[in-house]
PDB file of C-alpha atoms and ligand atoms in Angstrom:
ATOM      1  CA  MET A   1       6.440  14.993 -10.312  1.00  0.00           C
ATOM      2  CA  SER A   2       6.812  11.215 -10.052  1.00  0.00           C
ATOM      3  CA  GLU A   3       7.267   9.056 -13.126  1.00  0.00           C
ATOM      4  CA  PRO A   4       4.854   6.134 -13.655  1.00  0.00           C
ATOM      5  CA  LEU A   5       6.522   2.730 -13.817  1.00  0.00           C
ATOM      6  CA  THR A   6       5.869   0.476 -16.798  1.00  0.00           C
ATOM      7  CA  GLU A   7       4.011  -2.799 -16.259  1.00  0.00           C
ATOM      8  CA  SER A   8       7.235  -4.801 -16.633  1.00  0.00           C
ATOM      9  CA  GLU A   9       9.053  -2.509 -14.158  1.00  0.00           C
ATOM     10  CA  ILE A  10       6.182  -3.079 -11.731  1.00  0.00           C
ATOM     11  CA  GLU A  11       6.186  -6.859 -12.218  1.00  0.00           C
ATOM     12  CA  SER A  12       9.932  -7.077 -11.619  1.00  0.00           C
ATOM     13  CA  ARG A  13       9.618  -5.067  -8.379  1.00  0.00           C
ATOM     14  CA  LEU A  14       6.631  -7.154  -7.207  1.00  0.00           C
ATOM     15  CA  ILE A  15       8.894 -10.233  -7.059  1.00  0.00           C
ATOM     16  CA  ASN A  16      10.468  -8.713  -3.926  1.00  0.00           C
ATOM     17  CA  LEU A  17       7.117  -8.065  -2.218  1.00  0.00           C
ATOM     18  CA  GLN A  18       4.908 -10.758  -0.686  1.00  0.00           C
ATOM     19  CA  ASP A  19       1.247 -10.857  -1.796  1.00  0.00           C
ATOM     20  CA  TRP A  20       1.137  -7.418  -3.390  1.00  0.00           C
ATOM     21  CA  ARG A  21      -0.573  -7.401  -6.805  1.00  0.00           C
ATOM     22  CA  LEU A  22      -1.032  -4.888  -9.600  1.00  0.00           C
ATOM     23  CA  LYS A  23      -4.769  -4.313 -10.056  1.00  0.00           C
ATOM     24  CA  GLU A  24      -6.542  -1.388 -11.723  1.00  0.00           C
ATOM     25  CA  ASP A  25      -3.364   0.750 -11.715  1.00  0.00           C
ATOM     26  CA  HIS A  26      -2.874   0.211  -7.972  1.00  0.00           C
ATOM     27  CA  LEU A  27      -0.614  -1.947  -5.839  1.00  0.00           C
ATOM     28  CA  LYS A  28      -3.080  -3.901  -3.703  1.00  0.00           C
ATOM     29  CA  LYS A  29      -2.807  -6.198  -0.705  1.00  0.00           C
ATOM     30  CA  SER A  30      -5.258  -7.594   1.820  1.00  0.00           C
ATOM     31  CA  PHE A  31      -4.153  -8.107   5.438  1.00  0.00           C
ATOM     32  CA  ALA A  32      -6.032 -10.245   7.986  1.00  0.00           C
ATOM     33  CA  PHE A  33      -5.652  -9.819  11.754  1.00  0.00           C
ATOM     34  CA  SER A  34      -7.071 -11.629  14.777  1.00  0.00           C
ATOM     35  CA  ASN A  35      -9.664  -8.973  15.507  1.00  0.00           C
ATOM     36  CA  PHE A  36     -10.851  -5.419  14.818  1.00  0.00           C
ATOM     37  CA  ARG A  37      -8.558  -3.841  17.406  1.00  0.00           C
ATOM     38  CA  ASP A  38      -5.407  -5.306  15.830  1.00  0.00           C
ATOM     39  CA  ALA A  39      -6.611  -4.228  12.390  1.00  0.00           C
ATOM     40  CA  MET A  40      -7.126  -0.661  13.639  1.00  0.00           C
ATOM     41  CA  ALA A  41      -3.731  -0.640  15.387  1.00  0.00           C
ATOM     42  CA  PHE A  42      -2.165  -1.599  12.044  1.00  0.00           C
ATOM     43  CA  ILE A  43      -3.935   1.293  10.321  1.00  0.00           C
ATOM     44  CA  VAL A  44      -2.737   3.771  12.939  1.00  0.00           C
ATOM     45  CA  ARG A  45       0.836   2.479  12.724  1.00  0.00           C
ATOM     46  CA  LEU A  46       0.927   2.631   8.948  1.00  0.00           C
ATOM     47  CA  SER A  47      -0.459   6.181   9.076  1.00  0.00           C
ATOM     48  CA  TYR A  48       2.821   7.323  10.689  1.00  0.00           C
ATOM     49  CA  GLU A  49       4.790   5.757   7.824  1.00  0.00           C
ATOM     50  CA  ALA A  50       2.484   7.402   5.289  1.00  0.00           C
ATOM     51  CA  GLU A  51       2.948  10.796   6.918  1.00  0.00           C
ATOM     52  CA  GLN A  52       6.700  10.344   7.079  1.00  0.00           C
ATOM     53  CA  GLN A  53       6.814   9.482   3.368  1.00  0.00           C
ATOM     54  CA  ASP A  54       4.165  12.100   2.482  1.00  0.00           C
ATOM     55  CA  HIS A  55       2.439   9.365   0.521  1.00  0.00           C
ATOM     56  CA  HIS A  56      -0.996   8.106   1.494  1.00  0.00           C
ATOM     57  CA  PRO A  57      -2.773   4.795   0.860  1.00  0.00           C
ATOM     58  CA  GLU A  58      -6.408   4.081   0.178  1.00  0.00           C
ATOM     59  CA  ILE A  59      -7.594   1.967   3.107  1.00  0.00           C
ATOM     60  CA  PHE A  60     -10.650  -0.273   3.415  1.00  0.00           C
ATOM     61  CA  ASN A  61     -11.420  -1.976   6.721  1.00  0.00           C
ATOM     62  CA  CYS A  62     -13.991  -4.660   7.518  1.00  0.00           C
ATOM     63  CA  TYR A  63     -13.653  -6.089  11.056  1.00  0.00           C
ATOM     64  CA  ASN A  64     -10.269  -7.919  11.055  1.00  0.00           C
ATOM     65  CA  ARG A  65      -9.443  -7.255   7.402  1.00  0.00           C
ATOM     66  CA  VAL A  66      -7.549  -4.275   5.984  1.00  0.00           C
ATOM     67  CA  GLU A  67      -7.229  -3.742   2.249  1.00  0.00           C
ATOM     68  CA  ILE A  68      -4.610  -1.328   1.005  1.00  0.00           C
ATOM     69  CA  ALA A  69      -4.412   0.241  -2.460  1.00  0.00           C
ATOM     70  CA  LEU A  70      -1.468   2.392  -3.514  1.00  0.00           C
ATOM     71  CA  SER A  71      -1.058   4.719  -6.466  1.00  0.00           C
ATOM     72  CA  THR A  72       0.471   8.128  -7.056  1.00  0.00           C
ATOM     73  CA  HIS A  73      -1.898  11.019  -7.796  1.00  0.00           C
ATOM     74  CA  ASP A  74       0.999  13.150  -9.022  1.00  0.00           C
ATOM     75  CA  ALA A  75       1.677  10.501 -11.700  1.00  0.00           C
ATOM     76  CA  GLY A  76      -1.889  10.480 -13.026  1.00  0.00           C
ATOM     77  CA  GLY A  77      -2.995   7.758 -10.613  1.00  0.00           C
ATOM     78  CA  LYS A  78      -0.340   5.301 -11.788  1.00  0.00           C
ATOM     79  CA  VAL A  79       2.117   3.218  -9.764  1.00  0.00           C
ATOM     80  CA  THR A  80       5.529   4.765  -9.045  1.00  0.00           C
ATOM     81  CA  GLU A  81       8.574   4.067  -6.870  1.00  0.00           C
ATOM     82  CA  LYS A  82       6.786   5.942  -4.068  1.00  0.00           C
ATOM     83  CA  ASP A  83       4.146   3.197  -3.949  1.00  0.00           C
ATOM     84  CA  PHE A  84       6.817   0.520  -3.646  1.00  0.00           C
ATOM     85  CA  ALA A  85       8.537   2.455  -0.851  1.00  0.00           C
ATOM     86  CA  LEU A  86       5.260   2.704   1.057  1.00  0.00           C
ATOM     87  CA  ALA A  87       4.337  -0.957   0.393  1.00  0.00           C
ATOM     88  CA  THR A  88       7.692  -2.007   1.852  1.00  0.00           C
ATOM     89  CA  ALA A  89       7.137   0.162   4.934  1.00  0.00           C
ATOM     90  CA  ILE A  90       3.577  -1.174   5.374  1.00  0.00           C
ATOM     91  CA  ASP A  91       4.835  -4.772   5.286  1.00  0.00           C
ATOM     92  CA  ALA A  92       7.390  -3.894   7.974  1.00  0.00           C
ATOM     93  CA  VAL A  93       4.590  -2.496  10.167  1.00  0.00           C
ATOM     94  CA  ALA A  94       2.417  -5.606   9.655  1.00  0.00           C
TER      95      ALA A  94
HETATM   96  N1  H2B B   1      -0.411  10.249  -1.713  1.00  0.00           N
HETATM   97  C1  H2B B   1      -0.553   9.526  -2.811  1.00  0.00           C
HETATM   98  N2  H2B B   1      -0.998   8.259  -2.716  1.00  0.00           N
HETATM   99  N3  H2B B   1      -0.237  10.018  -4.011  1.00  0.00           N
HETATM  100  C2  H2B B   1       0.233  11.253  -4.164  1.00  0.00           C
HETATM  101  O1  H2B B   1       0.532  11.689  -5.291  1.00  0.00           O
HETATM  102  C3  H2B B   1       0.396  12.050  -2.998  1.00  0.00           C
HETATM  103  C4  H2B B   1       0.031  11.494  -1.766  1.00  0.00           C
HETATM  104  N4  H2B B   1       0.873  13.263  -3.062  1.00  0.00           N
HETATM  105  N5  H2B B   1       0.123  12.208  -0.647  1.00  0.00           N
HETATM  106  C5  H2B B   1       1.203  14.033  -1.912  1.00  0.00           C
HETATM  107  C6  H2B B   1       0.473  13.606  -0.666  1.00  0.00           C
HETATM  108  C7  H2B B   1       1.000  15.481  -2.285  1.00  0.00           C
HETATM  109  O2  H2B B   1      -0.355  15.742  -2.517  1.00  0.00           O
HETATM  110  C8  H2B B   1       1.527  16.441  -1.251  1.00  0.00           C
HETATM  111  C9  H2B B   1       1.263  17.873  -1.643  1.00  0.00           C
HETATM  112  O3  H2B B   1       2.881  16.224  -1.075  1.00  0.00           O
END
């Protein structure tokens, strides 16, 4: 069972991440690519990270745009350290 982070714990961790925001109990970020193919390649690449971490993002795609939302079901849908670990890995893939 993962422990939810407090809002101030989340805000202090967000300082180290570019363009991630806390919204509706999720860590959210929008990525823009040159085209649909690059956006889909990003999704496939991040899926390997998600599987490796056994932690899975919500993903919305529209053409060249990919929106990611992270929360932890096991923590009642709140943000935990697992979401920060996956956000960091997703940024490395992008
Ligand atoms: N992904 C996310 N985002 N939150 C979780 O709590 C979660 C998950 N739990 N992926 C994992 C899988 C869990 O269901 C399995 C059984 O480890």
